[in-house]
Each structure stands twice: as structure tokens, then as C-alpha cells.
Coordinates of C-alpha atoms in Angstrom, one line a residue:
M25 CA 80.0 102.3 137.9
S26 CA 80.9 106.0 137.9
I27 CA 84.1 107.9 137.4
T28 CA 84.8 111.4 138.7
L29 CA 86.5 113.6 136.1
D30 CA 88.6 116.6 137.2
E31 CA 88.2 119.4 134.7
D32 CA 91.4 121.1 135.9
K33 CA 93.5 118.1 135.1
T34 CA 92.0 117.5 131.7
G35 CA 92.2 121.1 130.7
S36 CA 88.8 121.0 129.1
V37 CA 85.1 121.5 129.8
P38 CA 83.2 118.3 129.4
K39 CA 80.3 119.6 127.4
A40 CA 82.5 121.4 125.0
V41 CA 84.8 118.4 124.7
R42 CA 81.8 116.1 124.2
K43 CA 80.5 118.3 121.3
F44 CA 83.9 118.8 119.7
V45 CA 85.3 115.2 119.8
R46 CA 82.3 113.4 118.5
G47 CA 84.3 113.0 115.3
P48 CA 83.6 113.6 111.7
R49 CA 80.0 113.3 110.6
P50 CA 79.0 112.9 107.0
E51 CA 78.3 116.5 105.9
S52 CA 75.9 117.0 103.1
V53 CA 78.2 118.7 100.5
P54 CA 81.1 116.1 100.6
T55 CA 78.6 113.2 100.5
L56 CA 76.6 114.9 97.7
V57 CA 79.7 115.6 95.6
G58 CA 81.2 112.2 96.2
T59 CA 78.0 110.4 95.2
S60 CA 77.6 112.7 92.2
C61 CA 81.1 111.9 91.1
T62 CA 80.4 108.1 91.4
L63 CA 77.2 108.3 89.4
V64 CA 78.7 110.6 86.7
G65 CA 81.8 108.4 86.5
L66 CA 79.7 105.2 86.0
I67 CA 77.7 106.9 83.3
D68 CA 80.8 108.3 81.6
V69 CA 82.3 104.8 81.5
A70 CA 79.1 103.4 80.1
A71 CA 79.0 106.1 77.5
G72 CA 82.5 105.4 76.4
V73 CA 82.2 101.6 76.4
F74 CA 78.7 101.0 75.0
P75 CA 78.0 102.8 71.7
R76 CA 74.3 102.1 71.9
F77 CA 74.1 103.8 75.3
R78 CA 74.6 107.2 73.5
H79 CA 71.5 106.6 71.4
S80 CA 69.2 105.1 74.1
R81 CA 66.7 106.8 76.4
M82 CA 69.7 107.8 78.6
H83 CA 71.0 110.0 75.7
T84 CA 69.7 113.2 77.2
L85 CA 71.6 112.6 80.4
A86 CA 74.7 111.3 78.7
E87 CA 75.1 114.2 76.4
V88 CA 75.7 116.6 79.3
L89 CA 78.8 114.6 80.4
P90 CA 82.3 115.5 79.4
G91 CA 83.3 114.0 76.1
A92 CA 80.1 112.0 75.5
L93 CA 80.1 112.7 71.8
G94 CA 82.7 113.7 69.2
P95 CA 85.7 112.1 67.5
F96 CA 87.4 111.4 70.9
A97 CA 84.1 110.6 72.7
A98 CA 85.0 107.1 74.0
A99 CA 88.5 108.0 75.2
L100 CA 87.3 111.2 76.9
S101 CA 84.4 109.4 78.6
L102 CA 86.5 106.6 79.8
S103 CA 89.2 108.9 81.2
A104 CA 86.8 111.2 82.9
G105 CA 84.7 108.4 84.3
V106 CA 87.6 106.4 85.7
L107 CA 89.2 109.5 87.3
L108 CA 85.9 110.5 88.8
L109 CA 85.4 107.0 90.2
L110 CA 88.9 107.1 91.7
L111 CA 88.2 110.5 93.3
A112 CA 84.7 109.9 94.6
H113 CA 85.8 108.0 97.7
G114 CA 88.4 110.6 98.7
L115 CA 85.8 113.4 98.3
R116 CA 83.4 111.6 100.6
R117 CA 86.2 111.3 103.1
H118 CA 86.9 115.1 102.9
K119 CA 90.4 114.5 101.4
R120 CA 92.2 117.6 100.4
R121 CA 94.1 116.0 97.5
A122 CA 91.0 114.5 96.0
W123 CA 89.4 118.0 96.2
R124 CA 92.4 119.5 94.3
A125 CA 92.2 116.8 91.6
A126 CA 88.5 117.2 91.2
V127 CA 88.8 121.0 90.9
V128 CA 91.2 120.5 88.0
L129 CA 89.3 117.7 86.3
L130 CA 85.8 119.4 86.3
P131 CA 86.9 122.6 84.5
A132 CA 88.7 120.3 82.0
G133 CA 85.5 118.5 81.5
A134 CA 83.6 121.8 81.0
A135 CA 86.2 122.8 78.4
A136 CA 85.7 119.4 76.6
Q137 CA 81.9 120.1 76.6
F138 CA 82.3 123.4 74.9
V139 CA 85.2 122.6 72.5
Y140 CA 84.1 119.2 71.2
R141 CA 80.3 119.4 71.6
H142 CA 79.4 123.0 72.1
S143 CA 77.2 121.9 74.9
I144 CA 76.2 124.7 77.2
L145 CA 74.3 122.4 79.6
G146 CA 77.2 120.0 79.9
T147 CA 79.5 122.9 80.7
L148 CA 77.2 124.2 83.3
V149 CA 76.9 120.8 85.0
S150 CA 80.7 120.5 85.3
L151 CA 81.1 124.1 86.5
T152 CA 78.3 123.8 89.0
L153 CA 80.0 120.8 90.7
C154 CA 83.3 122.7 90.6
Y155 CA 81.6 125.7 92.2
L156 CA 80.3 123.5 95.0
L157 CA 83.8 122.2 95.7
V158 CA 85.3 125.7 95.7
R159 CA 82.4 127.1 97.8
H160 CA 82.8 124.5 100.5
R161 CA 86.5 124.0 100.2
S162 CA 86.9 124.3 104.0
E163 CA 85.1 120.9 104.4
F164 CA 87.8 119.2 102.3
A165 CA 90.7 119.5 104.7
A166 CA 91.5 115.9 105.6
L167 CA 95.2 115.1 105.6
P168 CA 96.6 112.0 103.6
D169 CA 96.5 108.5 105.1
P170 CA 99.8 106.7 105.9
R171 CA 101.0 105.2 102.7
S172 CA 104.0 103.8 100.9
R173 CA 105.1 103.4 97.3
W174 CA 103.7 99.9 97.2
R175 CA 100.4 101.6 96.5
A176 CA 101.8 102.2 93.0
L177 CA 102.1 98.4 92.5
A178 CA 98.6 97.8 93.8
N179 CA 97.3 100.6 91.4
F180 CA 99.1 99.0 88.5
V181 CA 97.7 95.6 89.2
L182 CA 94.1 96.6 89.9
L183 CA 93.7 99.4 87.4
G184 CA 95.5 97.3 84.8
A185 CA 93.1 94.4 85.4
G186 CA 90.2 96.8 85.2
S187 CA 91.5 98.3 82.0
L188 CA 91.9 94.8 80.5
G189 CA 88.3 93.9 81.4
L190 CA 86.9 97.2 80.0
G191 CA 89.1 96.8 76.9
L192 CA 87.7 93.3 76.2
I193 CA 84.2 94.8 76.4
I194 CA 85.1 97.7 74.1
V195 CA 86.6 95.3 71.5
S196 CA 83.5 93.1 71.7
V197 CA 80.6 95.6 71.6
H198 CA 80.9 96.5 67.9
P199 CA 79.9 93.2 66.3
G200 CA 78.4 95.0 63.2
H201 CA 81.8 96.6 62.4
V202 CA 84.2 93.8 63.0
V203 CA 85.9 92.3 60.0
G204 CA 85.9 88.5 60.1
N205 CA 85.4 86.5 63.2
P206 CA 88.3 87.0 65.6
S207 CA 88.9 84.6 68.4
I208 CA 89.0 85.4 72.1
A209 CA 92.8 85.2 72.0
D210 CA 92.9 87.7 69.1
R211 CA 90.7 90.1 71.0
L212 CA 92.8 89.8 74.1
Q213 CA 95.9 90.4 72.0
H214 CA 94.2 93.5 70.5
V215 CA 93.5 94.9 73.9
L216 CA 97.0 94.3 75.1
Y217 CA 98.5 96.0 72.1
G218 CA 95.9 98.8 72.3
L219 CA 96.8 99.6 75.9
F220 CA 100.4 100.3 74.8
G221 CA 99.2 102.3 71.8
F222 CA 99.8 99.8 69.1
E223 CA 97.3 98.3 66.5
G224 CA 96.2 94.8 67.2
P225 CA 95.0 91.9 65.0
V226 CA 91.2 92.8 65.1
E227 CA 90.0 95.0 62.2
Y228 CA 87.0 97.2 62.1
A229 CA 85.1 99.0 59.3
G230 CA 84.8 102.7 59.2
V231 CA 85.8 105.0 62.1
T232 CA 85.1 102.3 64.7
S233 CA 88.8 101.3 64.5
W234 CA 89.8 104.8 65.6
T235 CA 87.2 104.8 68.4
V236 CA 88.5 101.5 69.8
A237 CA 92.1 102.6 69.5
Y238 CA 91.6 105.9 71.3
S239 CA 89.7 104.2 74.0
L240 CA 92.3 101.5 74.7
G241 CA 95.1 104.0 74.5
A242 CA 93.3 106.3 77.0
L243 CA 93.0 103.3 79.4
G244 CA 96.6 102.4 79.0
L245 CA 97.8 106.0 79.5
L246 CA 95.6 106.5 82.5
T247 CA 97.0 103.3 84.1
A248 CA 100.6 104.5 83.4
V249 CA 100.1 108.1 84.6
T250 CA 98.4 107.1 87.9
T251 CA 101.0 104.4 88.6
I252 CA 103.9 106.9 88.0
Y253 CA 102.2 109.5 90.2
L254 CA 101.8 107.0 93.1
A255 CA 105.3 105.8 92.7
F256 CA 106.9 109.2 92.9
R257 CA 104.6 111.1 95.2
P258 CA 106.0 111.8 98.7
E259 CA 105.5 109.1 101.3
H260 CA 103.5 109.5 104.4
P261 CA 104.7 106.8 106.8
A262 CA 102.4 105.5 109.5
A263 CA 103.0 106.7 113.0
R264 CA 105.5 104.8 115.0
L265 CA 106.4 104.7 118.7
T266 CA 109.5 106.8 119.2
E267 CA 112.0 106.3 122.0
E268 CA 110.7 109.4 123.8
D269 CA 107.1 108.1 123.5
E270 CA 108.1 104.8 124.9
V271 CA 109.8 106.4 127.9
R272 CA 106.7 108.4 128.7
L273 CA 104.4 105.4 128.3
R274 CA 106.6 103.3 130.6
A275 CA 106.4 106.0 133.2
L276 CA 102.6 106.0 133.0
L277 CA 102.5 102.2 133.2
D278 CA 104.7 102.3 136.3
K279 CA 102.0 104.4 138.0
H280 CA 98.8 103.1 136.5
G281 CA 99.7 99.8 134.7
G282 CA 97.7 97.7 137.2
R283 CA 94.4 99.1 135.9
D284 CA 94.3 97.3 132.6
S285 CA 95.8 93.9 131.6
L286 CA 96.3 95.2 128.1
G287 CA 98.3 98.2 129.2
H288 CA 101.8 96.8 128.4
F289 CA 100.7 96.0 124.8
A290 CA 100.6 99.8 124.2
L291 CA 104.4 99.5 124.0
R292 CA 104.2 97.8 120.5
R293 CA 106.6 99.8 118.4
D294 CA 104.3 99.8 115.3
K295 CA 101.7 101.9 117.1
G296 CA 101.3 105.7 117.2
V297 CA 100.4 107.5 120.4
V298 CA 98.6 110.7 121.4
F299 CA 98.9 112.2 124.9
S300 CA 96.5 114.3 126.9
P301 CA 97.5 118.0 127.4
S302 CA 98.7 117.3 130.9
G303 CA 100.7 114.3 129.7
K304 CA 99.1 112.1 132.3
A305 CA 97.2 109.8 129.9
A306 CA 97.7 108.5 126.4
V307 CA 95.9 106.5 123.7
C308 CA 97.9 104.2 121.4
Y309 CA 96.6 103.4 117.9
R310 CA 97.3 102.1 114.5
V311 CA 95.7 103.2 111.2
V312 CA 94.5 100.3 109.1
S313 CA 92.5 100.8 105.9
G314 CA 91.3 104.2 107.0
V315 CA 90.3 103.1 110.5
M316 CA 92.1 104.7 113.5
L317 CA 92.2 101.6 115.7
A318 CA 92.9 101.9 119.4
S319 CA 93.2 98.9 121.7
G320 CA 92.4 98.5 125.3
D321 CA 91.9 101.4 127.7
P322 CA 93.8 104.7 127.6
I323 CA 97.1 104.5 129.5
G324 CA 97.5 106.6 132.6
D325 CA 95.3 108.5 135.1
V326 CA 91.6 108.0 134.6
E327 CA 90.9 111.6 135.3
A328 CA 93.1 112.6 132.4
W329 CA 91.6 110.1 129.9
P330 CA 89.2 112.7 128.4
G331 CA 92.1 114.9 127.3
A332 CA 93.8 111.9 125.5
I333 CA 90.6 110.8 124.0
E334 CA 90.0 114.4 122.7
H335 CA 93.4 114.4 121.0
F336 CA 92.6 111.0 119.5
M337 CA 89.4 112.2 118.0
D338 CA 91.1 115.4 116.7
E339 CA 93.6 113.2 114.9
A340 CA 90.9 111.1 113.4
K341 CA 89.0 114.2 112.3
A342 CA 92.1 115.8 110.8
H343 CA 92.7 112.7 108.6
S344 CA 89.0 111.7 108.2
W345 CA 89.8 108.3 109.7
T346 CA 87.1 106.2 111.2
P347 CA 87.7 106.0 115.0
A348 CA 87.3 102.7 116.8
V349 CA 88.5 101.0 120.0
M350 CA 89.0 97.3 120.3
G351 CA 89.0 95.4 123.6
C352 CA 88.4 98.2 126.1
S353 CA 87.1 97.3 129.5
E354 CA 83.7 98.3 130.9
T355 CA 85.3 101.4 132.6
G356 CA 87.0 102.4 129.4
G357 CA 83.9 101.9 127.3
E358 CA 81.9 104.1 129.7
V359 CA 84.5 106.9 129.4
W360 CA 84.8 106.6 125.6
T361 CA 81.0 106.6 125.0
R362 CA 80.3 109.5 127.4
E363 CA 83.1 111.8 126.1
T364 CA 82.7 111.2 122.4
G365 CA 79.1 110.1 121.8
L366 CA 80.3 106.8 120.3
D367 CA 78.5 103.5 120.9
A368 CA 79.9 100.3 122.5
L369 CA 79.2 96.6 121.8
E370 CA 80.3 93.7 123.9
L371 CA 83.0 91.8 121.9
G372 CA 83.8 88.9 124.2
D373 CA 85.4 88.1 127.6
E374 CA 88.9 88.0 129.0
A375 CA 89.8 85.0 131.1
V376 CA 91.5 86.1 134.4
V377 CA 92.8 83.6 136.9
D378 CA 93.3 84.6 140.6
V379 CA 96.4 82.8 141.7
A380 CA 95.3 82.3 145.3
D381 CA 92.1 80.6 144.1
F382 CA 93.7 78.3 141.6
S383 CA 94.1 74.6 142.3
L384 CA 94.2 71.3 140.4
A385 CA 92.2 69.6 143.0
G386 CA 88.5 68.7 142.4
R387 CA 86.5 67.0 139.8
A388 CA 86.3 70.1 137.6
M389 CA 90.0 70.1 137.1
R390 CA 90.4 66.4 136.6
N391 CA 91.2 66.5 132.9
V392 CA 93.8 69.2 133.3
R393 CA 95.3 67.4 136.3
Q394 CA 95.6 64.1 134.5
M395 CA 97.1 65.7 131.4
V396 CA 99.7 67.6 133.4
K397 CA 100.7 64.5 135.4
R398 CA 101.0 62.4 132.3
I399 CA 103.3 64.9 130.7
E400 CA 105.4 65.2 133.8
R401 CA 105.8 61.4 133.9
G402 CA 107.0 61.6 130.3
G403 CA 110.1 63.4 131.5
Y404 CA 109.2 67.1 130.8
E405 CA 110.4 69.8 133.1
T406 CA 109.3 73.4 133.3
R407 CA 111.1 76.7 134.1
V408 CA 109.4 80.0 134.8
R409 CA 111.7 83.1 134.9
R410 CA 111.8 86.8 134.3
V411 CA 113.4 87.8 131.0
R412 CA 116.2 89.6 132.8
D413 CA 117.2 86.3 134.4
I414 CA 117.7 84.4 131.1
G415 CA 121.0 84.4 129.3
E416 CA 121.2 85.9 125.8
A417 CA 122.2 82.6 124.2
E418 CA 119.0 80.9 125.6
L419 CA 116.9 84.0 124.7
A420 CA 118.2 83.6 121.1
R421 CA 117.1 80.0 121.0
I422 CA 113.7 80.9 122.4
R423 CA 113.2 83.6 119.8
R424 CA 114.2 81.3 117.0
A425 CA 111.9 78.5 118.2
A426 CA 109.0 80.9 118.6
A427 CA 109.5 82.1 115.0
D428 CA 109.9 78.6 113.5
W429 CA 106.9 77.2 115.4
R430 CA 104.5 79.8 114.3
G431 CA 101.6 78.2 112.6
T432 CA 100.9 80.9 110.1
D433 CA 102.8 82.8 107.3
T434 CA 102.1 86.1 108.9
E435 CA 102.5 87.4 112.5
R436 CA 99.3 87.6 114.4
G437 CA 98.3 90.0 117.2
F438 CA 97.6 93.6 117.8
S439 CA 95.4 94.4 120.8
M440 CA 96.9 91.7 123.0
A441 CA 100.3 91.3 121.6
L442 CA 103.7 92.9 122.2
G443 CA 105.5 91.7 119.0
R444 CA 108.9 91.0 120.5
I445 CA 110.7 88.7 122.9
G446 CA 113.7 89.4 125.1
D447 CA 114.1 93.1 124.7
P448 CA 116.3 94.4 127.5
A449 CA 113.6 97.1 128.2
D450 CA 111.1 94.3 128.9
G451 CA 113.1 92.6 131.7
D452 CA 110.0 92.3 133.8
C453 CA 108.3 90.0 131.2
I454 CA 108.0 86.4 132.2
I455 CA 108.9 83.4 130.0
A456 CA 107.7 79.8 130.8
T457 CA 109.5 77.0 129.0
A458 CA 109.1 73.3 128.8
H459 CA 112.2 71.1 128.3
K460 CA 112.9 67.4 127.5
A461 CA 116.1 65.8 126.4
D462 CA 115.8 63.2 123.6
E463 CA 117.8 61.8 120.7
H464 CA 117.3 64.9 118.7
T465 CA 118.5 67.4 121.3
A466 CA 122.1 67.5 120.2
D467 CA 121.2 68.3 116.6
S468 CA 118.3 70.6 117.3
P469 CA 118.9 74.4 117.1
Y470 CA 116.5 74.7 120.0
G471 CA 118.3 72.3 122.3
D472 CA 115.9 70.6 124.6
L473 CA 113.3 73.4 124.3
K474 CA 109.7 72.0 123.5
A475 CA 107.3 74.9 124.2
V476 CA 107.3 78.6 125.2
L477 CA 104.8 80.9 126.9
H478 CA 105.5 84.6 127.1
F479 CA 103.8 86.9 129.6
V480 CA 103.9 90.7 129.9
P481 CA 103.6 92.7 133.2
W482 CA 100.1 93.7 134.4
G483 CA 101.1 96.3 137.0
T484 CA 103.3 95.0 139.8
D485 CA 101.3 92.0 140.8
G486 CA 99.9 90.6 137.6
M487 CA 100.9 89.2 134.2
S488 CA 99.1 88.9 130.9
L489 CA 99.6 86.0 128.4
E490 CA 101.1 87.3 125.1
L491 CA 102.3 84.3 123.2
M492 CA 102.0 80.5 123.2
R493 CA 104.2 78.4 120.9
R494 CA 105.2 74.7 121.0
D495 CA 107.1 72.2 119.0
R496 CA 104.5 70.2 116.9
A497 CA 106.5 67.1 117.5
A498 CA 106.1 67.4 121.3
D499 CA 103.4 65.6 123.3
P500 CA 100.0 67.2 123.4
G501 CA 99.2 69.4 126.4
M502 CA 102.3 71.6 126.4
N503 CA 100.3 74.8 126.8
E504 CA 98.3 73.4 129.7
L505 CA 101.5 72.2 131.4
L506 CA 103.1 75.6 131.1
I507 CA 100.1 77.6 132.2
V508 CA 99.8 75.4 135.3
A509 CA 103.5 75.8 136.0
S510 CA 103.2 79.5 135.6
L511 CA 100.3 79.7 138.1
H512 CA 102.1 77.5 140.6
D513 CA 105.3 79.7 140.3
A514 CA 103.4 83.0 140.3
P515 CA 103.6 83.6 144.1
R516 CA 107.4 83.3 143.9
L517 CA 107.5 86.1 141.3
G518 CA 105.0 88.3 143.2
I519 CA 102.1 87.5 140.8
E520 CA 98.6 87.4 142.1
R521 CA 96.5 87.5 138.9
V522 CA 97.0 86.1 135.4
S523 CA 95.2 87.2 132.3
L524 CA 94.9 84.3 129.8
N525 CA 93.4 84.5 126.3
F526 CA 90.6 86.6 125.1
A527 CA 87.5 84.6 124.1
M528 CA 85.4 86.3 121.4
F529 CA 81.6 86.1 121.9
R530 CA 82.1 83.8 124.9
S531 CA 78.8 84.6 126.5
A532 CA 76.9 83.6 123.3
L533 CA 78.8 80.3 123.2
A534 CA 78.1 79.6 126.8
R535 CA 74.4 80.5 126.8
G536 CA 73.8 78.8 123.4
E537 CA 74.8 75.4 124.7
K538 CA 72.6 75.5 127.8
L539 CA 69.3 73.8 128.2
G540 CA 66.4 76.0 127.0
A541 CA 68.4 78.2 124.7
G542 CA 66.1 79.7 122.0
P543 CA 66.5 79.2 118.3
V544 CA 68.1 82.6 117.7
L545 CA 70.8 82.0 120.3
R546 CA 71.4 78.4 119.1
G547 CA 71.6 79.7 115.5
W548 CA 74.1 82.4 116.5
R549 CA 76.2 79.8 118.4
G550 CA 76.1 77.5 115.3
L551 CA 77.4 80.4 113.2
L552 CA 80.2 81.0 115.7
I553 CA 81.2 77.3 115.7
F554 CA 81.3 77.4 111.9
L555 CA 83.5 80.5 111.9
S556 CA 85.8 78.7 114.4
R557 CA 87.2 76.7 111.6
W558 CA 89.2 79.8 110.7
F559 CA 89.3 82.0 113.8
Q560 CA 89.5 79.6 116.7
I561 CA 86.5 81.2 118.5
E562 CA 85.2 78.0 120.2
S563 CA 88.6 76.4 120.8
L564 CA 90.0 79.4 122.7
Y565 CA 86.9 79.6 124.8
K566 CA 87.1 75.9 125.7
F567 CA 90.8 76.2 126.4
N568 CA 90.4 79.1 128.7
A569 CA 87.4 77.5 130.5
K570 CA 89.7 74.6 131.6
F571 CA 91.3 76.8 134.2
R572 CA 88.1 78.0 135.8
P573 CA 88.8 81.7 135.3
R574 CA 86.6 84.7 136.0
W575 CA 85.4 86.4 132.9
E576 CA 85.9 90.1 132.3
P577 CA 83.9 91.6 129.4
R578 CA 85.6 93.5 126.7
F579 CA 84.0 95.9 124.2
V580 CA 84.4 97.5 120.8
V581 CA 83.7 101.2 120.6
Y582 CA 82.5 102.5 117.2
R583 CA 80.8 105.6 115.7
S584 CA 78.0 104.1 113.7
S585 CA 76.7 100.6 112.9
R586 CA 77.5 101.1 109.3
D587 CA 81.1 101.4 110.3
L588 CA 81.2 97.9 111.9
P589 CA 82.0 95.9 108.7
R590 CA 84.9 98.3 107.9
I591 CA 86.1 98.2 111.5
S592 CA 85.9 94.4 111.6
F593 CA 88.0 94.1 108.4
A594 CA 90.6 96.6 109.7
A595 CA 90.7 94.6 113.0
M596 CA 91.3 91.4 111.2
Q597 CA 94.1 93.0 109.2
A598 CA 95.7 94.4 112.3
E599 CA 95.4 91.0 114.1
G600 CA 96.9 89.2 111.1
F601 CA 93.9 87.1 110.0
V602 CA 93.6 89.0 106.7
N603 CA 96.8 89.9 104.8
V604 CA 96.4 92.3 101.9
G605 CA 100.1 92.9 101.5
L606 CA 102.6 91.4 99.1
P607 CA 102.7 87.6 98.8
R608 CA 105.3 86.0 101.1
P609 CA 108.1 85.5 98.5
F610 CA 107.8 89.2 97.4
A611 CA 107.6 90.4 101.0
R612 CA 110.9 88.6 101.8
R613 CA 112.6 90.1 98.8
F614 CA 111.1 93.6 99.2
P615 CA 110.6 94.1 102.9
A616 CA 108.3 96.9 104.0
A617 CA 109.4 99.6 106.5
R618 CA 109.8 98.2 110.0
P619 CA 109.2 99.7 113.4
R620 CA 112.1 101.1 115.3
P621 CA 114.3 98.1 116.3
C622 CA 115.2 97.3 119.9
A623 CA 118.7 96.8 121.1
H624 CA 118.5 93.1 120.5
A625 CA 116.8 91.7 117.4
P626 CA 113.1 91.4 118.2
G627 CA 111.4 88.1 118.5
P628 CA 108.5 87.0 116.5
G629 CA 105.1 88.6 116.7
P630 CA 102.5 87.0 119.0
E631 CA 99.9 84.5 118.3
R632 CA 98.1 84.7 121.6
G633 CA 96.4 81.4 122.2
A634 CA 96.9 80.2 118.6
S635 CA 98.4 76.9 119.7
A636 CA 95.5 76.1 122.1
A637 CA 93.4 74.3 119.6

């Protein structure tokens, strides 16, 4: 498969673009400085916590560290060590603010060396690291990540827990100087008092009491100062889709939306967007845990994709984010890898049903046919309509039902999810509903509604499944019923192709169950089946296979294999499988910033295929 790129339309020379947009590579100086800060920080902490460490074979190395000896040795070592550990990750990511903090901290450490210990060697070590930072300051230009003041709460909890653990160690590593035999509760109480600057119940002989007190006080002060700083520093909110961005994206989708079944999902309002210089292509993304995560193919003219990709990589480089693309097609993967030097890995397959070829006849469709007939005999009826043809009162019931029938505490979906139902701007979306009147209909807030499927447009002649929800009290097979109804009514709506769920690692599951599969393939399939307990890998594959689709491969694009664990974790966060935010009761009481609302209250986020199991 080949694609012709017009240099005049992209406004760039391919070789220059390819060299420039490869993205941030780990330069030697930031990596060296970040690693050095980590090692020095760990040794500083050890020097402050363990008194024997300063008199062991590591004494020669420890004495060149800020505050390793002297009346305030433990407090200074702990403070310097913890701060350096906090800064090391930012320095490795080229962060400007981490650089500024380190440039201030290292001279302070050098002053501590000279004033408290008169150590020329220790002063030179701190000043040398500071010189390297200043000499290569141009490499530390990355802008801050999106953030909110909830980071202050996370810092207080994590650093407070760490301080509590270190405090217990500090209190316990002086057995020869402890008066009496204090219990664990007494030691814990002593740590808690010490973090707030008060004397606790544990007593020590000699100057050890002052050493412990200064160390605990330093940990408590460090926790308080960093928490206050994070609480009052300026916020950098994540990029959101503006009204102007949405208008431009919809114009691109009107012209080129038929190319990718995931194109309409670019209109999620919690995504950011970068456009090509010509404005004829765009890449939508979200930043999660330092990963700049795009989904699907770029939107717009293929010949203008390189310009949008270049801007995407520029943005990743400016913030030192890890670039990644989830769920792009084979064409998209070829363009991404050729223009950026990134690598691609097959992630799974998308199930696509051609309406003209679909039929319930034949032995292969017997199970689906029997299930649908049984449900229809039970009195269920189906309706398949465009959103613009549904009244607002019924849309409100559908939104409420979809929210209440969600099977998880958090909304799921990112790459194949729109995150709303019934927006007037999404009038071309299609909703399939199942209805049955029973004794509970009059009292139910959903009326006779029993199941909902929501499809988004795929160009002018296709639709892509976005959400499946059903009443758990309804008969099994609601999703099969509505998919069959949607496929049967598709010609009336001008639909010729339907994209169903995405099946991760579908080819491995299919080949692993065949006769003659090798032990490696069978072992990989066994692992996927085990993981299906949490991620519905096998169940979605089997559900999709019922409708005899054709399988379209989807890929993940990444910079380096060592980035894959980080990208996987960020993708699970974006999709809603991993939630590192506030617990649900706190999230309800203290809601986070939300995307720009639509004219009508948005419906629940998607859970594409989550009800298929």
C-alpha cells in the first residue's frame, strides 16, 4: 500500500520533517543529571536515616554529600535527598521547572558542605552538577504537563505516607540510645508528633534526641512546603476541544469522514487537537500520565497528514511527552512510521459488517437467529432512528437509562467513544432501542425501554458502534437483537457498512485455538483468556464473531519498546480501566473540571461492547 504525499500541500520537505519530528530522544546530559540526582538522593536519605551508614565503607562517598555530617546532618540529608528524588524524574524529562529547582538546590547543598563540614570535595560535587545544568540549560526547556490542584492532595498523601515510613525507621535505628522499651504505638505517636515539630513519648540518651527531632521536623516541613506549593501554583489545564476546533473538525469529517470508522470519535470534547499548516488535516489527542495519546488516523486529507503529524510531534517535544497512537489503521500506521521514525505493533482487529452481505440464514448464524426469534416472541420490539428524529423527552430517558445501566463506577472509552448522547450537533448519530411493556413500565423512569445501542456516523454511508447498554433485568440477548435490527434497518438509513466492537489480540485468540497451534501461541492465548476476567478480551472477540464480520487490523504506534508499559498504563487510564483519581464519594463532592458542555446535558460516557459478555 502506498500513499503519494504532496509537498506543496503539507508545506514541508519530507526528509527535513522526518528528521525533525522524530520526537525527543534521551540526550546524555539530562539523563546523566537525572540519574545522578536519583543516586545522590538515595544516598542522602540513607545517610540521614541510618547512623551506621556514615561510618561504613560508604563513608568516603557519603561525606561529599550535602549535610552528611554535623549537628543538622540527618535533617539536611533527608531534605536534600527527598528533594533530589522528586526532581530527578523531571530532569530526565527535560522539565524547565525541575531545572530551576535543581539550580537553586545544588548551590544550597554546596553552601551546606562548606559551612557545616568545610568539605571542599563536597562543595565541588554540588557545583559541578550545577555547572552541567547551567551549561546545558537549553536542553531543559520542556513546558509543564496539564495539572490541577488535586496534585497537592496526592502529594500530601504520598509524601506524608513516605515521611511516616521513614520516620518509623529513624525512630527505630537507634536501639542503643533508646530509654526503656517503647512499643510500636509509642514510636508511631513519636513520629506523628515529630512531623508537627513536637516532642513524642520516646526518649533517647545524648544528642540522639535532637537528631531524631530535627529529622522528623524536616520531613514534616518538607511535606507541608511541597503541598502548599502545589496547592497555590498556577494551574495548567489539559487541552480541550473548543467550539472553533469542533467546527473545523466537522468540516474535515464532512469531506473525509468515510476514510476511518473512528473519525467521528475525534469530536470528544475532552481531547485537544493540532492542525496541519494548511488546516486540511488534524490529530486529536489527550495527555495521560505524560503520554500524548492520539487515537485512530489523522482527520482530513491524507496528503496533509504529515503536516498535522509534525505539529503533534512538536507539541510532544515541547512538553517532553511520550508520543503514542492507539488504534490507527494500516494506512495511518504507515504514514506515522514513515514520517516520524516511530514503530508500529498490531493491537487487534475491528469487526466490520457489510450490510449487503449480512443475513441470518445459514448454519453459521443459527445461534443468533434462534436467540433473536426467541426474544421477538417474548414481546420485544425494536426502533432504529436518527438522533434528530427522537423527541427530547425520550432522549432524556435514554440518557438516564444509559447512565444507570452502566456496569462500572467510571465511564469507559476513549479511542472508540464519543462520551455523549443526544447532542443536537450529533443529529446524524443513530440510536437503536428495544422496548417491552410489562407490569413495571408505569413506575419505571425509563418507561418500556430495555436496551440501547448508539452509533456514530462513519462518512455518509457507514456507522460505528459507540455504546451498548441494557437493563440487567431484561432477557439475555438484547445486544444481539439490536445489532440485527440495526443491520436490517441500515439500508433505509443509507448505511452500507457497520463497525462493531474492537477485538484486542483477535488474531492470537483465533490462531491459538486452531489445531496445530504451537506451545508459545497456546500459552499466549491462555494468558489472554486469563486477562479476559478483567478486560473482556475473549468475550468481545466471540461476540463480534457471531455476526461473521470482516476483520480490519488496528495498530499502536510508539517510539520505543521501553515506552510500551507506560503507554499501556496511560491507555488503560484513558479507556477507564484504571482510575487513579479521587474515590467515587470524593469525586462526587469535589468534581473535577469538565469539558465544554453541549447545548443539552451530555449523556453518559461509552462502554463500547461492555455489555456483550
